[in-house]
Amino acid sequence: NAGVMQNPRHLVRRRGQEARLRCSPMKGHSHVYWYRQLPEEGLKFMVYLQKENIIDESGMPKERFSAEFPKEGPSILRIQQVVRGDSAAYFCASSPGTSGSGKNIQYFGAGTRLSVL
Amino acid sequence: KQEVTQIPAALSVPEGENLVLNCSFTDSAIYNLQWFRQDPGKGLTSLLLIQSSQREQTSGRLNASLDKSSGRSTLYIAASQPGDSATYLCAVKWGGSQGNLIFGKGTKLSVKP
């Protein structure tokens, strides 16, 4: 059972370009969380999705950022018109469900490191 | 505001020493608390998860305790090894099972041979 897969591992973009980050959850997991880790900062929650639904996006910047988790395929975090301040590590986590002990553990991917030039 | 604080930010110890990492949180009504390890340039590895009804969890040389009333958790590492060198993150989930994790900034541990 493969873990949470994120790609690309490293992404370089120039200011104004778009960045698309992908996350494939663990097999059987239908809940996906995105977190951002700025340099010298802790991880900050961005958005929580279930298949085809955004459950909580309270941590997402209001502009330029969007996320989706379609019925088929990976979850996508999209950043439009990137700026230097978007440079960070973006982590995805997945969990199988929300009830019962152990079912609410979030398993993390290795992250995508975005560098904006 | 729900916040998680980890002290110290960095710690250096000689190999073989027992050590304690500290985590404090502002709201005692937590759902669970989780300790992670993060190696440079890598993702997060879950070490221990403590549910709100539990007092401690153990895995090998690691022991995590939880005191909700005082808003504290500690991660105890016995007989430290150079391979334990990493950043240790404490994360708290509030607001039920569907809640997101709120992380501390971590403690960077260096174990010297």
XYZ file of N, CA and C in Angstrom, chain B residues 6-89:
252
model
N 6.129 25.036 21.148
C 7.140 24.033 21.487
C 8.410 24.715 21.985
N 8.875 24.227 23.105
C 10.091 24.751 23.712
C 10.969 23.562 24.123
N 12.313 23.596 23.861
C 13.018 24.685 23.179
C 12.897 24.576 21.658
N 13.342 25.591 20.963
C 13.327 25.546 19.502
C 14.409 24.619 18.971
N 15.499 24.505 19.738
C 16.582 23.624 19.339
C 17.224 23.020 20.575
N 17.740 21.812 20.407
C 18.324 21.082 21.529
C 19.452 20.217 21.015
N 20.589 20.276 21.702
C 21.722 19.446 21.327
C 22.150 18.627 22.539
N 22.251 17.314 22.376
C 22.589 16.431 23.485
C 23.627 15.408 23.029
N 24.401 14.878 23.974
C 25.326 13.792 23.605
C 24.563 12.481 23.485
N 25.088 11.615 22.670
C 24.481 10.311 22.469
C 24.298 9.576 23.803
N 23.188 8.895 23.924
C 22.927 8.099 25.115
C 22.095 8.798 26.179
N 21.956 10.098 26.024
C 21.213 10.853 27.023
C 19.709 10.681 26.838
N 18.990 10.688 27.957
C 17.526 10.726 27.913
C 17.101 12.181 27.804
N 16.051 12.457 27.042
C 15.652 13.847 26.881
C 14.138 13.981 26.798
N 13.700 15.216 27.045
C 12.267 15.527 27.029
C 12.022 16.737 26.144
N 11.076 16.595 25.248
C 10.634 17.707 24.418
C 9.264 18.148 24.905
N 9.046 19.448 24.911
C 7.824 19.996 25.492
C 6.895 20.607 24.445
N 5.622 20.449 24.701
C 4.587 21.008 23.835
C 3.487 21.557 24.734
N 3.062 22.776 24.474
C 1.943 23.336 25.238
C 0.880 23.846 24.275
N -0.369 23.813 24.716
C -1.479 24.236 23.867
C -2.454 25.063 24.700
N -3.166 25.947 24.018
C -3.913 26.982 24.726
C -5.316 26.557 25.149
N -5.920 25.611 24.478
C -7.302 25.218 24.749
C -7.306 23.743 25.122
N -7.758 23.431 26.318
C -7.659 22.046 26.802
C -8.679 21.100 26.169
N -9.642 21.615 25.432
C -10.685 20.778 24.829
C -10.215 20.174 23.511
N -9.115 19.445 23.587
C -8.548 18.886 22.365
C -9.247 17.593 21.980
N -9.123 17.213 20.725
C -9.620 15.919 20.260
C -8.516 14.880 20.364
N -7.337 15.227 19.848
C -6.155 14.387 20.042
C -4.896 15.208 19.821
N -3.770 14.607 20.124
C -2.476 15.262 19.970
C -1.532 14.257 19.332
N -0.724 14.757 18.416
C 0.146 13.857 17.657
C 1.561 14.410 17.638
N 2.516 13.528 17.774
C 3.921 13.895 17.623
C 4.438 13.335 16.296
N 5.169 14.214 15.572
C 5.743 13.840 14.291
C 7.254 14.064 14.326
N 7.897 13.401 13.406
C 9.311 13.642 13.147
C 9.437 14.129 11.710
N 10.279 15.162 11.508
C 10.530 15.652 10.149
C 12.032 15.719 9.931
N 12.508 14.992 8.931
C 13.905 15.053 8.550
C 14.083 16.123 7.487
N 15.273 16.724 7.381
C 15.482 17.836 6.446
C 15.062 17.476 5.024
N 14.241 18.317 4.437
C 13.810 18.097 3.063
C 12.860 16.936 2.874
N 12.364 16.409 3.964
C 11.493 15.231 3.864
C 10.107 15.558 4.414
N 9.226 14.569 4.312
C 7.889 14.714 4.846
C 7.839 14.435 6.330
N 6.630 14.252 6.834
C 6.423 14.024 8.251
C 6.156 12.555 8.518
N 6.778 12.059 9.573
C 6.523 10.690 10.014
C 5.809 10.747 11.348
N 4.648 10.132 11.424
C 3.905 10.114 12.671
C 4.587 9.185 13.668
N 4.809 9.693 14.874
C 5.460 8.911 15.921
C 4.454 8.330 16.900
N 3.634 9.209 17.459
C 2.679 8.789 18.474
C 1.438 9.658 18.386
N 0.287 9.041 18.601
C -0.986 9.740 18.647
C -1.619 9.480 19.996
N -2.016 10.541 20.694
C -2.683 10.393 21.987
C -4.088 10.947 21.861
N -5.067 10.117 22.106
C -6.446 10.581 22.108
C -6.693 11.393 23.382
N -7.712 12.214 23.371
C -7.972 13.111 24.499
C -8.255 12.351 25.797
N -8.731 11.117 25.674
C -9.054 10.318 26.860
C -7.848 9.574 27.417
N -6.717 9.652 26.706
C -5.529 8.915 27.111
C -4.548 9.805 27.852
N -3.672 9.175 28.641
C -2.656 9.923 29.371
C -1.282 9.791 28.718
N -1.033 8.656 28.078
C 0.267 8.469 27.452
C 0.203 7.375 26.400
N 1.234 7.409 25.542
C 1.416 6.379 24.532
C 2.907 6.088 24.450
N 3.235 4.832 24.165
C 4.636 4.419 24.105
C 4.888 3.663 22.813
N 6.073 3.923 22.254
C 6.520 3.170 21.086
C 8.033 3.064 21.152
N 8.520 1.891 21.470
C 9.973 1.701 21.566
C 10.593 2.609 22.613
N 11.546 3.418 22.174
C 12.229 4.334 23.096
C 11.476 5.649 23.305
N 10.323 5.772 22.691
C 9.552 7.001 22.772
C 8.356 6.837 23.698
N 8.113 7.889 24.494
C 6.930 7.918 25.347
C 6.364 9.322 25.309
N 5.094 9.430 24.980
C 4.433 10.726 24.954
C 3.371 10.758 26.041
N 3.345 11.855 26.768
C 2.339 12.019 27.811
C 1.442 13.201 27.478
N 0.262 13.190 28.051
C -0.703 14.260 27.811
C -1.347 14.668 29.132
N -1.304 15.956 29.428
C -2.003 16.520 30.586
C -2.887 17.643 30.068
N -4.127 17.318 29.806
C -5.035 18.307 29.211
C -5.275 19.491 30.139
N -5.391 19.218 31.427
C -5.746 20.287 32.355
C -4.697 21.391 32.385
N -3.453 21.002 32.202
C -2.387 22.001 32.195
C -1.998 22.402 30.774
N -2.610 21.791 29.791
C -2.320 22.127 28.407
C -0.912 21.758 27.983
N -0.474 20.565 28.383
C 0.907 20.174 28.080
C 1.001 18.739 27.597
N 1.998 18.535 26.745
C 2.392 17.185 26.360
C 3.909 17.141 26.343
N 4.460 16.003 26.678
C 5.907 15.829 26.592
C 6.208 14.594 25.765
N 7.305 14.670 25.026
C 7.823 13.517 24.306
C 9.156 13.155 24.945
N 9.207 11.970 25.492
C 10.408 11.481 26.165
C 11.124 10.521 25.227
N 12.415 10.783 25.019
C 13.227 9.899 24.179
C 14.309 9.302 25.063
N 14.314 8.005 25.186
C 15.297 7.315 26.018
C 16.522 6.935 25.199
N 17.666 7.000 25.853
C 18.924 6.536 25.250
C 19.081 7.060 23.835
N 19.151 8.365 23.697
C 19.150 8.994 22.372
C 20.318 8.507 21.508
N 20.058 8.504 20.189
C 21.033 8.062 19.197
C 21.191 9.132 18.126
N 22.335 9.172 17.443
C 22.505 10.166 16.369
C 21.379 10.099 15.326
N 20.850 8.917 15.095
C 19.752 8.771 14.142
C 18.458 9.421 14.596
N 18.392 9.842 15.853
C 17.209 10.554 16.347
C 17.239 12.025 15.956
N 18.350 12.481 15.417
C 18.482 13.889 15.022
C 17.457 14.221 13.943
N 16.621 15.192 14.230
C 15.520 15.587 13.338
C 14.772 16.727 14.018
N 13.768 17.233 13.328
C 12.860 18.195 13.957
C 11.610 17.454 14.415
N 11.224 17.685 15.646
C 10.056 17.005 16.223
C 8.914 18.013 16.331
N 7.797 17.639 15.748
C 6.643 18.514 15.679
C 5.506 17.971 16.531
